Amino acid sequence: MEVNHDPNDYSTHQVGDTVYVFYRNPHTQDVANIREAAVVLSPEDPNELALFLFETYYPLTNEVAVYKSEAEAENAYQQYFGSH
């Protein structure tokens, strides 16, 4: 499956979108998983978008790879991390 958009282009996301990201366990940095996140308005700047994941807000910037579907994220995950 090909990625049909640039996962680093966050300009196509809108408040209320459900997206998928790679999330690294903060206690075990070599473990990454695909997690569902919500696109929301940033609580720090209502003119900016943020990701809401695990009850925490993360800035939505072009440094974050965001996927529109779980299948797209899974495909990218396999490319980056390989199967286990």
XYZ file of N, CA, C and O in Angstrom:
336
model
N 0.836 -1.176 0.000
C 0.000 0.000 0.000
C 0.880 1.239 0.000
O 1.784 1.366 0.803
N 0.594 2.165 -0.876
C 1.352 3.406 -0.941
C 0.712 4.468 -0.071
O -0.503 4.515 0.085
N 1.534 5.332 0.476
C 1.021 6.478 1.213
C 0.565 7.481 0.171
O 1.328 7.875 -0.689
N -0.703 7.884 0.226
C -1.212 8.789 -0.786
C -1.148 10.257 -0.374
O -1.714 11.102 -1.020
N -0.449 10.540 0.680
C -0.189 11.919 1.073
C 1.129 11.948 1.840
O 1.638 10.932 2.273
N 1.668 13.125 1.975
C 2.905 13.297 2.736
C 2.550 13.288 4.220
O 1.832 14.176 4.692
N 3.013 12.283 4.990
C 2.641 12.211 6.406
C 3.200 13.364 7.240
O 2.806 13.544 8.384
N 4.105 14.135 6.663
C 4.646 15.285 7.377
C 3.939 16.584 7.003
O 4.295 17.639 7.496
N 2.937 16.510 6.119
C 2.171 17.690 5.731
C 0.919 17.740 6.590
O -0.062 17.073 6.320
N 0.972 18.518 7.640
C -0.137 18.570 8.575
C -1.197 19.586 8.158
O -2.236 19.705 8.795
N -0.992 20.296 7.056
C -1.922 21.349 6.648
C -3.279 20.810 6.203
O -4.243 21.566 6.139
N -3.380 19.525 5.900
C -4.654 18.966 5.446
C -5.525 18.495 6.604
O -6.656 18.097 6.386
N -5.043 18.555 7.817
C -5.791 18.076 8.971
C -6.692 19.170 9.531
O -6.369 20.346 9.487
N -7.824 18.717 10.065
C -8.795 19.633 10.647
C -9.179 19.155 12.041
O -9.050 17.971 12.355
N -9.661 20.080 12.840
C -10.139 19.733 14.181
C -11.187 18.637 14.046
O -12.072 18.707 13.196
N -11.052 17.612 14.849
C -11.987 16.497 14.840
C -11.505 15.297 14.059
O -12.079 14.218 14.173
N -10.430 15.470 13.261
C -9.877 14.330 12.526
C -9.312 13.301 13.489
O -8.721 13.655 14.520
N -9.475 12.041 13.157
C -8.790 10.959 13.851
C -7.616 10.571 12.973
O -7.778 10.353 11.772
N -6.426 10.524 13.553
C -5.206 10.217 12.806
C -4.417 9.156 13.560
O -4.751 8.800 14.697
N -3.363 8.684 12.934
C -2.530 7.633 13.527
C -1.081 8.091 13.502
O -0.609 8.650 12.515
N -0.391 7.869 14.610
C 0.996 8.289 14.758
C 1.812 7.161 15.368
O 1.262 6.232 15.962
N 3.118 7.256 15.234
C 4.004 6.337 15.945
C 4.258 6.959 17.309
O 4.566 8.136 17.421
N 4.124 6.166 18.336
C 4.326 6.646 19.696
C 5.394 5.791 20.350
O 5.275 4.572 20.398
N 6.425 6.424 20.839
C 7.491 5.707 21.548
C 7.190 5.709 23.038
O 6.851 6.728 23.611
N 7.344 4.558 23.622
C 7.166 4.429 25.056
C 8.221 5.291 25.746
O 9.414 5.103 25.520
N 7.801 6.232 26.604
C 8.792 7.109 27.249
C 9.733 6.367 28.189
O 10.813 6.848 28.503
N 9.355 5.162 28.608
C 10.192 4.397 29.527
C 11.072 3.391 28.795
O 12.061 2.923 29.342
N 10.700 3.050 27.584
C 11.457 2.096 26.767
C 11.542 2.660 25.356
O 10.687 2.390 24.520
N 12.535 3.479 25.096
C 12.619 4.226 23.848
C 12.728 3.367 22.592
O 12.451 3.824 21.505
N 13.122 2.107 22.740
C 13.249 1.286 21.535
C 11.938 0.575 21.177
O 11.896 -0.258 20.278
N 10.845 0.937 21.857
C 9.535 0.362 21.560
C 8.658 1.467 20.966
O 8.472 2.518 21.569
N 8.148 1.219 19.753
C 7.237 2.162 19.101
C 5.973 1.416 18.706
O 6.029 0.249 18.310
N 4.861 2.080 18.848
C 3.570 1.504 18.502
C 2.771 2.523 17.706
O 3.012 3.729 17.798
N 1.792 2.038 16.969
C 0.864 2.920 16.275
C -0.252 3.242 17.249
O -0.821 2.349 17.878
N -0.564 4.524 17.366
C -1.624 4.950 18.278
C -2.564 5.906 17.557
O -2.145 6.703 16.732
N -3.822 5.835 17.932
C -4.828 6.742 17.407
C -4.764 8.037 18.199
O -4.624 8.024 19.419
N -4.863 9.164 17.492
C -4.859 10.469 18.150
C -5.938 11.340 17.515
O -6.359 11.098 16.384
N -6.357 12.346 18.232
C -7.347 13.292 17.723
C -6.665 14.611 17.398
O -5.764 15.052 18.119
N -7.099 15.231 16.309
C -6.625 16.569 15.977
C -7.557 17.557 16.681
O -8.781 17.489 16.532
N -6.967 18.430 17.486
C -7.721 19.388 18.292
C -7.060 20.758 18.206
O -5.940 20.888 17.694
N -7.737 21.763 18.724
C -7.107 23.072 18.847
C -6.137 23.042 20.018
O -6.423 22.458 21.059
N -5.013 23.668 19.837
C -4.016 23.718 20.899
C -4.547 24.518 22.080
O -5.080 25.617 21.897
N -4.389 23.999 23.290
C -4.832 24.768 24.458
C -3.942 25.995 24.709
O -4.354 26.927 25.386
N -2.753 26.000 24.132
C -1.838 27.127 24.312
C -2.054 28.223 23.282
O -1.756 29.383 23.539
N -2.551 27.843 22.077
C -2.777 28.810 21.007
C -3.947 28.317 20.163
O -3.789 27.387 19.379
N -5.119 28.920 20.317
C -6.299 28.440 19.603
C -6.212 28.589 18.083
O -7.092 28.126 17.374
N -5.160 29.200 17.586
C -4.945 29.311 16.142
C -4.087 28.167 15.609
O -3.817 28.092 14.415
N -3.626 27.300 16.497
C -2.759 26.182 16.128
C -3.469 24.863 16.395
O -4.300 24.759 17.293
N -3.082 23.847 15.621
C -3.612 22.503 15.839
C -2.660 21.713 16.726
O -1.466 21.980 16.768
N -3.216 20.735 17.421
C -2.430 19.863 18.287
C -2.966 18.442 18.137
O -4.068 18.226 17.623
N -2.170 17.497 18.584
C -2.609 16.106 18.680
C -2.944 15.830 20.132
O -2.207 16.231 21.038
N -4.050 15.148 20.357
C -4.423 14.764 21.706
C -4.276 13.256 21.799
O -4.956 12.506 21.106
N -3.337 12.825 22.627
C -2.970 11.417 22.732
C -2.638 11.117 24.185
O -1.825 11.823 24.797
N -3.256 10.097 24.750
C -3.015 9.708 26.146
C -3.204 10.889 27.100
O -2.372 11.150 27.976
N -4.307 11.625 26.905
C -4.660 12.741 27.778
C -3.614 13.857 27.778
O -3.517 14.633 28.732
N -2.817 13.938 26.704
C -1.767 14.945 26.591
C -1.861 15.607 25.222
O -2.181 14.955 24.229
N -1.574 16.896 25.169
C -1.541 17.640 23.917
C -0.111 17.681 23.389
O 0.824 17.951 24.139
N 0.035 17.413 22.098
C 1.329 17.483 21.426
C 1.190 18.434 20.251
O 0.196 18.374 19.519
N 2.170 19.317 20.031
C 2.074 20.225 18.886
C 1.985 19.434 17.578
O 2.688 18.437 17.400
N 1.128 19.869 16.684
C 1.028 19.252 15.364
C 1.891 20.078 14.428
O 1.516 21.167 14.013
N 3.079 19.565 14.162
C 4.030 20.256 13.294
C 4.430 19.321 12.166
O 4.121 18.130 12.190
N 5.135 19.870 11.199
C 5.574 19.036 10.080
C 6.712 18.097 10.476
O 7.214 17.373 9.639
N 7.086 18.088 11.738
C 8.093 17.148 12.235
C 7.464 15.852 12.734
O 8.165 14.919 13.098
N 6.128 15.799 12.742
C 5.408 14.619 13.209
C 4.797 13.916 12.001
O 4.082 14.546 11.216
N 5.093 12.648 11.841
C 4.477 11.866 10.762
C 3.085 11.450 11.230
O 2.938 10.748 12.217
N 2.076 11.921 10.516
C 0.683 11.672 10.861
C 0.032 10.956 9.687
O 0.156 11.387 8.551
N -0.652 9.877 9.971
C -1.277 9.064 8.924
C -2.786 9.119 9.054
O -3.322 9.117 10.158
N -3.463 9.169 7.912
C -4.920 9.301 7.899
C -5.647 7.998 8.184
O -6.812 8.013 8.549
N -4.967 6.874 8.030
C -5.609 5.589 8.316
C -4.644 4.691 9.065
O -3.425 4.842 8.972
N -5.213 3.746 9.782
C -4.379 2.798 10.515
C -3.582 1.928 9.542
O -2.426 1.599 9.800
N -4.186 1.569 8.405
C -3.496 0.747 7.407
C -2.294 1.483 6.831
O -1.227 0.890 6.636
N -2.455 2.762 6.580
C -1.351 3.576 6.069
C -0.222 3.646 7.100
O 0.958 3.514 6.760
N -0.580 3.814 8.362
C 0.423 3.856 9.436
C 1.114 2.511 9.574
O 2.336 2.446 9.762
N 0.356 1.435 9.479
C 0.933 0.093 9.590
C 1.931 -0.163 8.462
O 3.006 -0.719 8.695
N 1.594 0.260 7.253
C 2.495 0.096 6.117
C 3.806 0.855 6.358
O 4.901 0.317 6.155
N 3.703 2.088 6.809
C 4.895 2.887 7.095
C 5.687 2.275 8.246
O 6.921 2.227 8.207
N 4.988 1.783 9.271
C 5.645 1.149 10.407
C 6.490 -0.027 9.936
O 7.643 -0.180 10.350
N 5.928 -0.861 9.070
C 6.666 -2.022 8.552
C 7.888 -1.580 7.760
O 8.948 -2.218 7.839
N 7.771 -0.490 7.007
C 8.916 0.020 6.254
C 10.027 0.514 7.170
O 11.202 0.295 6.910
N 9.650 1.206 8.249
C 10.641 1.788 9.151
C 11.194 0.811 10.172
O 12.390 0.819 10.467
N 10.330 -0.033 10.725
C 10.728 -0.861 11.839
C 10.768 -2.346 11.527
O 11.264 -3.130 12.326
N 10.194 -2.769 10.405
C 10.164 -4.179 10.049
C 9.206 -4.947 10.932
O 8.694 -4.439 11.920
N 8.940 -6.164 10.552
C 8.013 -6.969 11.340
C 8.750 -7.633 12.495
O 9.929 -7.930 12.420
N 8.016 -7.892 13.550
C 8.602 -8.518 14.756
C 8.024 -9.886 14.937
O 6.946 -10.195 14.776
